[in-house]
């Protein structure tokens, strides 16, 4: 149940990034899982090469992944704007294959491992007694941090001027440009932030799941299901559904273990039957 | 006067080109198992038909399914299961194909209500359900170990332990499947399907029901993907979880794009190129994933017409 919340925290962080990128830019970023893996890998590599610990990596790794996001958006994805969004999905799918195998090669040749454990910082090791359950400190930290990040992101996009500019840039780029706003800069920024969120989730995941080139591969599919259930593009929907799915899968696993991974897809089929646009999504025509 | 005699022998140039493609492709496929090793040739047939099936939906209906591995994989598993339980080869292949078709009914019903990227996501998620089932339902699928060592009893005097014999049986099945796709695309149904793709509203206003066309196209596509999956199992004699993995769904997209969507011949050629390339890479011990990824990215960015599409484009411009 409580471990479900930990998984939920990762689902929420990842689907938040996906929802930001899809909701704002209409890009289906299939590479999100690979960016998550790169976040974890960056933390591991920074530790190995520069001796950096968890805390600096927690800042640096997402920044690096965000920077890669800038390169991707500017160099590759921007060439596909105006075409069907399917091409974004296909391009990022190809990049995923490329990234996974590239990291695998690097891990094998440079670090001579195919999968590496990563230790949480000293402060967060050990357990804490919450009265009703004894829980590892690190996992508690993951849940708390991800909740904070989700809340901040939601607040920025829904309630501030920055969010308003982003939404205007994507809904009507021509008029927004006429107001003197540099639309393409904002678009790049949004993609970078989405990518950085994936990178952050990766660093947080490293001490729990250990670093491995294909760690994002299965997770991304669950995340897609979360986004579909929550309503594609809905920030709130992604976060709420993310945590809910994590808990639900944990409860399901307690009752009937093999069902844990499939439950999210069963849930998705049920939700789609009743509400084709997802729990928090607007109907397609209303956009 | 010369005009009249010319009229008498006038031929539709597009038709001549199509016939030339058909004959050319046919000859290559007949000779294929003598040019490369037969199991690789068989792979090209199975994946080629799979890609044609995918293109029926993507190219001709505008629906990007990112979960076609579900149909290919379900059929592959059921064919293996039936063969493992003493059924004859034709029964197993038919059973596999029908299982894909049966699975497609609820999936199509639920997914054709969405369009664009929503459709892709939903098909992907359904395929993941199938993939998890394949992992868990070990009695039927063998879980992580997959299924192997099942019999392929001789039928009508055909000895299926010979890979060449298997190839030509599959070529017959491929011709059947390709024929169905070819007919469907050129039939009034196919025309209406493309009308729905180009403008749903316009198609609706002339009296077509878009949802019904998409549903039928989905079933047809899934059924052919199922036939291809059955061919794959029959050809290899092994099935593993790879057949239901999302990479498989992505790979068929890549083959189709590389060959050229909406061309029917393109997907087969794309499948051939990808499989031959992979064969070369594996033998040369080069990282397959990295090269495949790079090719995929380049195709999406700069070569969206694909091989056959580009050739057609050049011909038309001249």
XYZ file of C-alpha atoms in Angstrom:
605
model
C 0.000 0.000 0.000
C 2.662 2.489 1.041
C 5.044 1.113 -1.551
C 2.212 1.721 -3.983
C 2.529 5.389 -3.147
C 6.226 5.237 -4.060
C 5.430 3.727 -7.454
C 2.619 6.232 -7.733
C 5.101 9.042 -7.128
C 7.107 7.905 -10.147
C 4.011 7.474 -12.310
C 2.876 10.945 -11.274
C 6.220 12.627 -11.990
C 6.571 10.927 -15.358
C 3.002 11.437 -16.503
C 3.223 15.038 -15.327
C 6.141 15.605 -17.708
C 4.324 13.796 -20.504
C 1.149 15.776 -19.890
C 3.017 19.079 -19.871
C 4.683 18.229 -23.176
C 1.542 16.823 -24.773
C -0.887 19.343 -23.364
C 1.219 22.316 -24.357
C 3.023 21.163 -27.493
C 0.937 18.241 -28.825
C 4.077 16.117 -28.894
C 3.678 12.514 -27.849
C 7.076 12.039 -26.332
C 7.756 8.332 -26.593
C 11.274 9.122 -25.417
C 10.087 10.028 -21.938
C 11.069 6.620 -20.551
C 14.504 6.934 -22.100
C 14.914 10.408 -20.552
C 13.992 8.943 -17.163
C 16.651 6.289 -17.675
C 19.143 8.970 -18.734
C 18.450 10.836 -15.491
C 19.367 7.750 -13.491
C 22.329 7.022 -15.722
C 23.592 10.618 -15.433
C 23.470 10.366 -11.632
C 25.429 7.123 -11.779
C 27.966 8.458 -14.303
C 28.473 11.732 -12.380
C 29.194 9.666 -9.289
C 31.660 7.438 -11.091
C 33.495 10.105 -13.067
C 33.400 13.178 -10.810
C 32.669 11.534 -7.483
C 29.482 13.543 -7.103
C 27.043 12.328 -4.470
C 23.271 12.123 -4.491
C 22.450 15.750 -3.704
C 24.495 17.452 -6.443
C 23.306 14.793 -8.883
C 19.704 15.440 -7.946
C 20.189 18.967 -9.305
C 22.718 18.343 -12.080
C 21.245 15.244 -13.731
C 17.811 16.793 -14.434
C 19.596 19.893 -15.757
C 21.610 17.739 -18.145
C 18.501 15.889 -19.287
C 16.691 19.208 -19.709
C 19.591 20.456 -21.817
C 19.320 17.355 -23.972
C 15.621 18.198 -24.257
C 16.575 21.602 -25.711
C 18.815 19.932 -28.280
C 16.113 17.406 -29.207
C 13.386 19.988 -29.586
C 15.513 22.491 -31.482
C 17.392 20.018 -33.642
C 14.852 17.317 -34.408
C 11.277 17.753 -33.218
C 10.923 21.314 -34.522
C 11.351 19.923 -38.046
C 8.105 18.003 -37.678
C 5.783 20.800 -36.546
C 2.852 21.161 -38.886
C 2.852 17.469 -39.731
C 0.628 14.892 -38.053
C 1.532 14.318 -34.393
C 2.070 10.660 -35.290
C 5.457 11.606 -36.693
C 6.558 12.980 -33.322
C 5.689 9.661 -31.758
C 7.607 7.775 -34.416
C 10.670 10.001 -34.198
C 10.850 9.719 -30.426
C 10.332 5.969 -30.692
C 13.405 5.734 -32.937
C 15.359 7.920 -30.512
C 14.353 5.592 -27.679
C 15.817 2.557 -29.434
C 18.944 4.554 -30.145
C 19.371 5.899 -26.592
C 18.777 2.605 -24.823
C 21.340 0.726 -26.846
C 23.806 3.605 -26.738
C 23.665 3.693 -22.931
C 23.970 -0.083 -22.849
C 27.162 0.124 -24.932
C 28.580 2.896 -22.764
C 27.768 1.082 -19.525
C 29.397 -2.083 -20.793
C 32.484 -0.548 -22.357
C 33.181 2.359 -19.988
C 31.947 1.051 -16.631
C 31.937 -2.715 -17.339
C 28.467 -3.232 -15.846
C 25.080 -3.925 -17.405
C 23.189 -2.729 -14.344
C 24.461 -0.728 -11.386
C 23.101 -0.205 -7.854
C 23.029 3.362 -6.541
C 22.998 4.196 -2.864
C 20.738 6.804 -1.262
C 22.480 9.520 0.800
C 23.493 8.846 4.406
C 20.805 11.136 5.858
C 18.008 9.246 4.193
C 19.114 5.692 4.907
C 17.385 3.773 7.636
C 13.734 3.604 8.470
C 11.254 5.835 10.170
C 8.379 4.720 12.372
C 5.204 6.471 11.353
C 3.190 4.908 14.151
C 1.125 2.668 11.919
C 3.914 1.522 9.602
C 7.714 1.350 9.578
C 8.923 2.839 6.335
C 12.333 3.509 4.713
C 13.200 7.199 5.012
C 14.314 7.439 1.421
C 10.975 6.293 0.056
C 9.169 8.796 2.206
C 11.433 11.483 0.804
C 10.595 10.403 -2.769
C 6.860 10.668 -2.117
C 7.191 14.070 -0.478
C 9.478 15.571 -3.108
C 7.384 14.341 -5.992
C 4.236 15.744 -4.397
C 5.911 19.135 -4.019
C 7.193 19.135 -7.603
C 3.761 18.146 -8.964
C 2.042 20.865 -6.965
C 4.506 23.546 -8.032
C 4.212 22.562 -11.711
C 0.446 22.534 -11.556
C 0.422 25.930 -9.833
C 2.799 27.511 -12.349
C 0.847 26.297 -15.358
C -2.670 26.876 -14.122
C -2.317 29.935 -11.943
C 0.565 32.162 -13.001
C 1.403 34.520 -15.825
C 4.049 32.103 -17.084
C 1.375 29.447 -17.487
C -0.860 31.881 -19.314
C 1.916 32.736 -21.766
C 2.614 29.059 -22.387
C -1.033 28.285 -23.015
C -1.410 31.285 -25.312
C 1.743 30.318 -27.231
C 0.396 26.904 -27.988
C -3.226 27.773 -28.615
C -2.622 30.665 -30.950
C 1.043 31.120 -31.813
C 0.457 33.834 -34.418
C -1.438 36.207 -32.148
C 0.883 35.477 -29.225
C 3.848 36.380 -31.401
C 2.129 39.623 -32.293
C 2.212 40.527 -28.596
C 6.000 40.365 -28.742
C 6.353 36.991 -27.118
C 9.016 34.664 -28.459
C 6.857 31.587 -28.967
C 9.519 29.160 -30.129
C 11.650 29.979 -27.096
C 8.739 29.118 -24.795
C 8.062 25.908 -26.695
C 11.671 24.843 -26.256
C 11.469 25.787 -22.596
C 8.374 23.695 -21.989
C 9.930 20.673 -23.649
C 13.096 21.134 -21.594
C 11.119 21.318 -18.349
C 9.151 18.185 -19.268
C 12.388 16.376 -20.044
C 13.979 17.585 -16.806
C 10.999 16.217 -14.858
C 11.647 12.812 -16.417
C 15.332 13.149 -15.521
C 14.437 14.020 -11.925
C 12.237 10.945 -11.661
C 15.174 8.923 -12.960
C 17.591 10.175 -10.296
C 14.992 9.514 -7.602
C 14.428 6.011 -8.939
C 18.112 5.063 -9.102
C 18.499 4.085 -5.417
C 15.266 2.055 -5.494
C 15.437 0.218 -8.814
C 19.190 0.528 -9.687
C 20.477 1.898 -12.973
C 19.827 -0.143 -16.101
C 19.532 0.830 -19.816
C 16.003 -0.547 -20.214
C 14.558 0.683 -16.903
C 12.288 3.151 -18.681
C 10.964 0.752 -21.301
C 8.090 -0.871 -19.434
C 7.465 2.097 -17.162
C 6.745 4.400 -20.090
C 3.878 2.213 -21.265
C 2.239 2.269 -17.841
C 2.751 6.020 -17.824
C 0.987 6.328 -21.176
C -1.930 4.389 -19.732
C -1.976 6.759 -16.742
C -2.055 9.745 -19.068
C -4.882 8.212 -21.125
C -6.900 7.475 -17.975
C -6.293 10.934 -16.538
C -7.159 12.623 -19.811
C -4.371 13.473 -22.233
C -2.910 16.865 -21.533
C -4.625 17.317 -18.181
C -1.956 18.156 -15.586
C -4.206 17.526 -12.614
C -5.523 14.311 -14.147
C -2.015 12.936 -14.652
C -0.893 13.608 -11.110
C -4.020 12.303 -9.382
C -4.227 9.238 -11.637
C -0.499 8.607 -11.217
C -0.705 8.272 -7.441
C -4.050 6.456 -7.621
C -2.752 3.884 -10.072
C 0.311 3.245 -7.917
C -1.830 2.563 -4.865
C -4.382 0.558 -6.816
C -1.679 -1.655 -8.297
C -0.263 -2.257 -4.802
C -3.678 -3.157 -3.408
C -4.358 -5.372 -6.418
C -1.017 -7.090 -5.938
C -1.871 -7.839 -2.311
C -5.107 -9.531 -3.372
C -3.905 -11.314 -6.494
C -0.207 -10.709 -7.267
C -0.051 -11.460 -11.028
C -2.681 -8.806 -11.772
C -0.650 -5.824 -10.495
C 0.845 -4.827 -13.837
C -2.256 -5.468 -15.901
C -4.636 -3.659 -13.591
C -3.799 -0.251 -14.996
C -4.698 -1.392 -18.515
C -7.940 -2.984 -17.388
C -8.745 0.262 -15.636
C -7.922 2.139 -18.812
C -10.286 0.023 -20.913
C -13.066 0.576 -18.363
C -12.517 4.326 -18.207
C -12.466 4.568 -21.999
C -15.770 2.733 -22.242
C -17.432 5.338 -20.048
C -15.388 8.452 -20.831
C -13.381 8.225 -24.068
C -11.503 11.430 -23.239
C -10.276 10.263 -19.847
C -11.304 11.155 -16.311
C -10.132 14.768 -16.308
C -9.982 15.351 -20.044
C -12.240 17.481 -22.156
C -13.954 15.793 -25.100
C -11.796 15.993 -28.227
C -14.123 18.419 -29.979
C -14.098 20.877 -27.095
C -10.417 21.674 -27.333
C -7.450 7.045 -87.836
C -4.337 6.380 -85.897
C -6.123 7.835 -82.901
C -8.826 5.184 -83.206
C -6.404 2.325 -83.391
C -4.543 3.810 -80.501
C -7.766 3.967 -78.540
C -8.253 0.286 -79.167
C -5.046 -0.609 -77.383
C -5.026 2.210 -74.834
C -3.828 1.063 -71.494
C -4.111 2.732 -68.153
C -0.426 3.498 -67.403
C -0.961 3.134 -63.649
C -2.321 -0.308 -64.272
C 0.697 -1.323 -66.315
C 2.984 -0.079 -63.560
C 1.055 -2.043 -60.952
C 1.262 -5.191 -63.062
C 4.994 -4.668 -63.465
C 5.399 -4.286 -59.698
C 3.311 -7.396 -59.077
C 5.267 -9.538 -61.512
C 8.596 -8.180 -60.285
C 7.753 -8.767 -56.627
C 6.381 -12.211 -57.460
C 9.571 -13.266 -59.246
C 11.788 -12.000 -56.423
C 9.708 -13.837 -53.833
C 9.778 -17.071 -55.870
C 13.563 -16.931 -56.093
C 14.190 -15.616 -52.568
C 14.932 -18.851 -50.627
C 17.613 -19.660 -53.203
C 19.283 -16.284 -52.762
C 19.334 -16.040 -48.958
C 18.812 -18.687 -46.342
C 15.188 -19.893 -46.309
C 14.274 -18.955 -42.728
C 15.306 -15.347 -43.344
C 13.302 -15.415 -46.578
C 10.334 -16.729 -44.615
C 10.762 -13.918 -42.101
C 10.539 -11.408 -44.926
C 7.226 -12.937 -46.047
C 5.733 -12.956 -42.552
C 6.896 -9.448 -41.629
C 6.042 -8.224 -45.113
C 2.432 -9.355 -44.752
C 2.370 -7.940 -41.210
C 3.504 -4.575 -42.580
C 0.905 -4.700 -45.365
C -1.759 -5.391 -42.726
C -0.521 -2.456 -40.647
C -0.516 -0.190 -43.705
C -4.148 -1.062 -44.453
C -4.950 0.756 -41.247
C -2.244 3.449 -41.201
C -1.884 4.308 -44.873
C -5.412 3.734 -46.063
C -7.400 4.715 -42.970
C -5.023 7.187 -41.346
C -5.052 5.271 -38.053
C -1.599 4.767 -36.536
C -1.911 1.600 -34.495
C 0.947 1.334 -32.061
C -0.251 -2.019 -30.797
C -0.330 -4.301 -33.777
C 1.987 -6.726 -32.007
C -1.127 -7.790 -30.068
C -2.642 -9.457 -33.138
C 0.590 -10.781 -34.566
C 1.581 -12.136 -31.140
C -1.765 -13.630 -30.169
C -1.909 -15.553 -33.409
C 1.725 -16.625 -33.082
C 1.063 -18.034 -29.614
C -2.191 -19.764 -30.490
C -0.707 -21.339 -33.598
C 2.144 -22.705 -31.467
C -0.297 -23.909 -28.810
C -2.471 -25.735 -31.330
C 0.558 -27.347 -32.980
C 1.805 -28.368 -29.555
C -1.548 -30.013 -28.863
C -1.533 -32.279 -31.866
C -3.441 -30.158 -34.369
C -2.511 -30.207 -38.040
C -0.732 -27.251 -39.637
C -3.748 -25.817 -41.516
C -5.933 -26.005 -38.399
C -3.247 -24.306 -36.308
C -2.715 -21.484 -38.815
C -6.442 -20.924 -39.241
C -6.928 -21.048 -35.464
C -4.183 -18.495 -34.909
C -5.582 -16.134 -37.525
C -9.093 -16.418 -36.090
C -7.831 -15.727 -32.564
C -6.342 -12.442 -33.775
C -9.632 -11.596 -35.442
C -11.594 -12.423 -32.290
C -9.301 -10.230 -30.191
C -9.706 -7.411 -32.692
C -13.468 -7.175 -32.210
C -13.458 -5.614 -28.707
C -10.198 -3.724 -29.286
C -11.476 -2.195 -32.523
C -14.808 -1.369 -30.936
C -13.103 0.566 -28.156
C -10.343 2.227 -30.123
C -11.930 3.429 -33.371
C -13.963 5.880 -31.353
C -10.755 7.873 -30.930
C -8.612 9.316 -33.635
C -5.117 10.614 -34.170
C -2.698 10.215 -31.354
C -5.411 9.023 -28.945
C -5.962 6.014 -31.151
C -2.229 5.226 -31.057
C -2.078 5.412 -27.276
C -5.118 3.221 -26.807
C -3.958 0.507 -29.182
C -0.574 0.604 -27.470
C -2.176 0.108 -24.073
C -4.283 -2.818 -25.295
C -1.194 -4.428 -26.744
C 0.459 -4.090 -23.327
C -2.459 -5.942 -21.754
C -1.894 -8.778 -24.194
C 1.819 -8.647 -23.464
C 1.279 -8.932 -19.693
C -1.180 -11.770 -20.240
C 1.408 -13.583 -22.328
C 3.915 -13.197 -19.502
C 1.495 -14.417 -16.808
C -0.507 -17.128 -18.555
C 2.406 -19.550 -18.570
C 0.276 -22.653 -19.242
C -0.582 -21.270 -22.642
C 2.482 -19.226 -23.527
C 5.383 -20.693 -21.582
C 5.985 -17.269 -19.962
C 9.610 -16.154 -20.143
C 10.669 -19.410 -21.787
C 8.238 -19.188 -24.678
C 7.097 -22.216 -26.619
C 9.326 -24.416 -28.704
C 9.823 -27.939 -29.908
C 6.230 -28.305 -31.060
C 5.452 -30.686 -33.925
C 4.674 -29.630 -37.484
C 3.081 -32.825 -38.793
C 3.290 -33.445 -42.538
C 0.206 -32.568 -44.494
C -0.782 -33.724 -47.997
C 2.687 -35.202 -48.405
C 4.431 -31.904 -47.592
C 7.370 -32.350 -45.244
C 7.464 -29.228 -43.062
C 10.836 -30.023 -41.556
C 12.281 -28.709 -44.815
C 12.590 -24.923 -44.595
C 12.173 -24.539 -48.370
C 8.845 -26.362 -48.247
C 7.750 -24.137 -45.364
C 8.780 -21.085 -47.378
C 6.641 -21.993 -50.379
C 3.659 -22.833 -48.159
C 4.060 -19.401 -46.593
C 4.405 -17.832 -50.025
C 0.989 -19.271 -50.894
C -0.462 -17.862 -47.662
C 1.277 -14.545 -48.296
C -0.204 -14.383 -51.800
C -3.628 -15.056 -50.332
C -3.223 -12.346 -47.689
C -1.686 -9.834 -50.100
C -4.502 -10.586 -52.569
C -7.108 -9.814 -49.936
C -5.389 -6.530 -49.071
C -4.977 -5.657 -52.748
C -8.622 -6.334 -53.515
C -9.793 -4.453 -50.443
C -7.833 -1.348 -51.327
C -9.068 -1.276 -54.947
C -12.670 -2.121 -54.102
C -15.425 0.413 -53.453
C -14.827 -0.336 -49.781
C -11.194 0.711 -50.120
C -12.151 3.911 -51.926
C -14.652 4.803 -49.236
C -12.059 4.016 -46.591
C -9.671 6.514 -48.146
C -12.445 9.063 -48.408
C -13.033 8.663 -44.686
C -9.299 9.122 -44.069
C -9.113 12.312 -46.140
C -12.183 13.950 -44.705
C -14.423 12.272 -42.238
C -17.055 14.974 -42.503
C -17.205 14.862 -46.282
C -17.505 11.080 -46.254
C -20.248 11.307 -43.695
C -22.146 13.888 -45.700
C -22.300 11.604 -48.732
C -23.817 8.901 -46.595
C -20.913 6.816 -45.272
C -20.618 5.862 -41.653
C -16.945 6.576 -40.783
C -16.932 4.524 -37.574
C -18.157 1.440 -39.409
C -15.507 1.751 -42.098
C -12.774 2.146 -39.533
C -14.077 -0.838 -37.589
C -14.105 -3.076 -40.672
C -10.681 -1.857 -41.758
C -9.361 -2.597 -38.270
C -10.718 -6.172 -38.361
C -9.279 -6.778 -41.803
C -5.908 -5.425 -40.727
C -5.847 -7.428 -37.500
C -6.876 -10.616 -39.299
C -4.051 -10.270 -41.823
C -1.593 -9.444 -39.039
C -2.818 -12.659 -37.400
C -2.194 -14.672 -40.567
C 1.309 -13.195 -40.687
C 1.895 -14.109 -37.037
C 0.801 -17.682 -37.712
C 3.237 -17.844 -40.634
C 5.998 -16.600 -38.352
C 5.413 -19.346 -35.760
C 5.061 -21.995 -38.430
C 8.288 -20.833 -40.044
C 10.443 -20.644 -36.916
C 9.053 -23.361 -34.698
C 9.655 -21.065 -31.699
C 7.618 -18.316 -30.033
C 8.900 -15.962 -27.346
C 7.616 -12.895 -25.513
C 9.294 -10.796 -28.191
C 6.208 -11.282 -30.423
C 4.025 -9.234 -28.064
C 6.625 -6.632 -27.087
C 5.976 -2.987 -27.976
C 9.216 -2.960 -29.952
C 7.495 -5.331 -32.366
C 4.681 -2.835 -32.851
C 7.258 -0.156 -33.536
C 9.272 -2.265 -35.912
C 6.317 -2.906 -38.201
C 5.724 0.849 -38.346
C 9.325 1.363 -39.348
C 9.193 -1.258 -42.111
C 6.052 0.326 -43.522
C 7.447 3.858 -43.416
C 10.750 2.828 -44.923
C 9.060 1.014 -47.810
C 6.392 3.653 -48.317
C 2.899 3.947 -46.882
C -0.225 3.617 -49.047
C 1.758 1.708 -51.651
C 1.048 -1.934 -50.602
C 4.286 -3.040 -52.257
C 6.271 -0.674 -50.078
C 5.698 -2.426 -46.742
C 6.943 -5.732 -48.186
C 10.059 -4.053 -49.541
C 10.534 -2.186 -46.262
C 10.326 -5.471 -44.342
C 12.897 -6.977 -46.678
C 15.314 -4.080 -46.213
C 15.008 -4.025 -42.407
C 15.451 -7.784 -42.024
C 18.368 -7.995 -44.433
C 20.020 -5.013 -42.734
C 19.555 -6.601 -39.331
C 20.976 -9.878 -40.614
C 24.082 -8.102 -41.897
C 24.493 -6.151 -38.638
C 24.174 -9.233 -36.457
C 26.674 -11.191 -38.515
C 29.073 -8.243 -38.465
C 28.499 -7.960 -34.684
C 27.391 -4.329 -34.862
C 24.919 -2.818 -32.369
C 21.546 -3.488 -34.024
C 19.503 -1.157 -31.797
C 21.700 1.865 -32.451
C 21.677 1.436 -36.228
C 17.925 0.668 -36.323
C 17.264 3.735 -34.188
C 19.327 5.980 -36.455
C 17.638 4.610 -39.600
C 14.221 5.151 -37.986
C 15.015 8.751 -37.077
C 16.406 9.520 -40.541
C 13.377 7.987 -42.259
C 10.933 10.014 -40.170
C 12.877 13.246 -40.666
C 13.938 13.091 -44.296
C 12.421 10.092 -46.068
C 8.753 10.001 -45.168
C 7.675 8.843 -48.625
C 9.694 5.661 -48.294
C 11.409 3.718 -51.061
C 8.389 2.919 -53.214
C 6.740 6.272 -52.487
C 9.863 8.116 -53.626
C 10.068 6.070 -56.815
C 6.411 6.840 -57.571
C 7.005 10.513 -56.863
C 9.905 10.644 -59.320
C 7.944 8.848 -62.009
C 5.033 11.213 -61.641
C 7.236 14.286 -61.819
C 8.904 13.233 -65.069
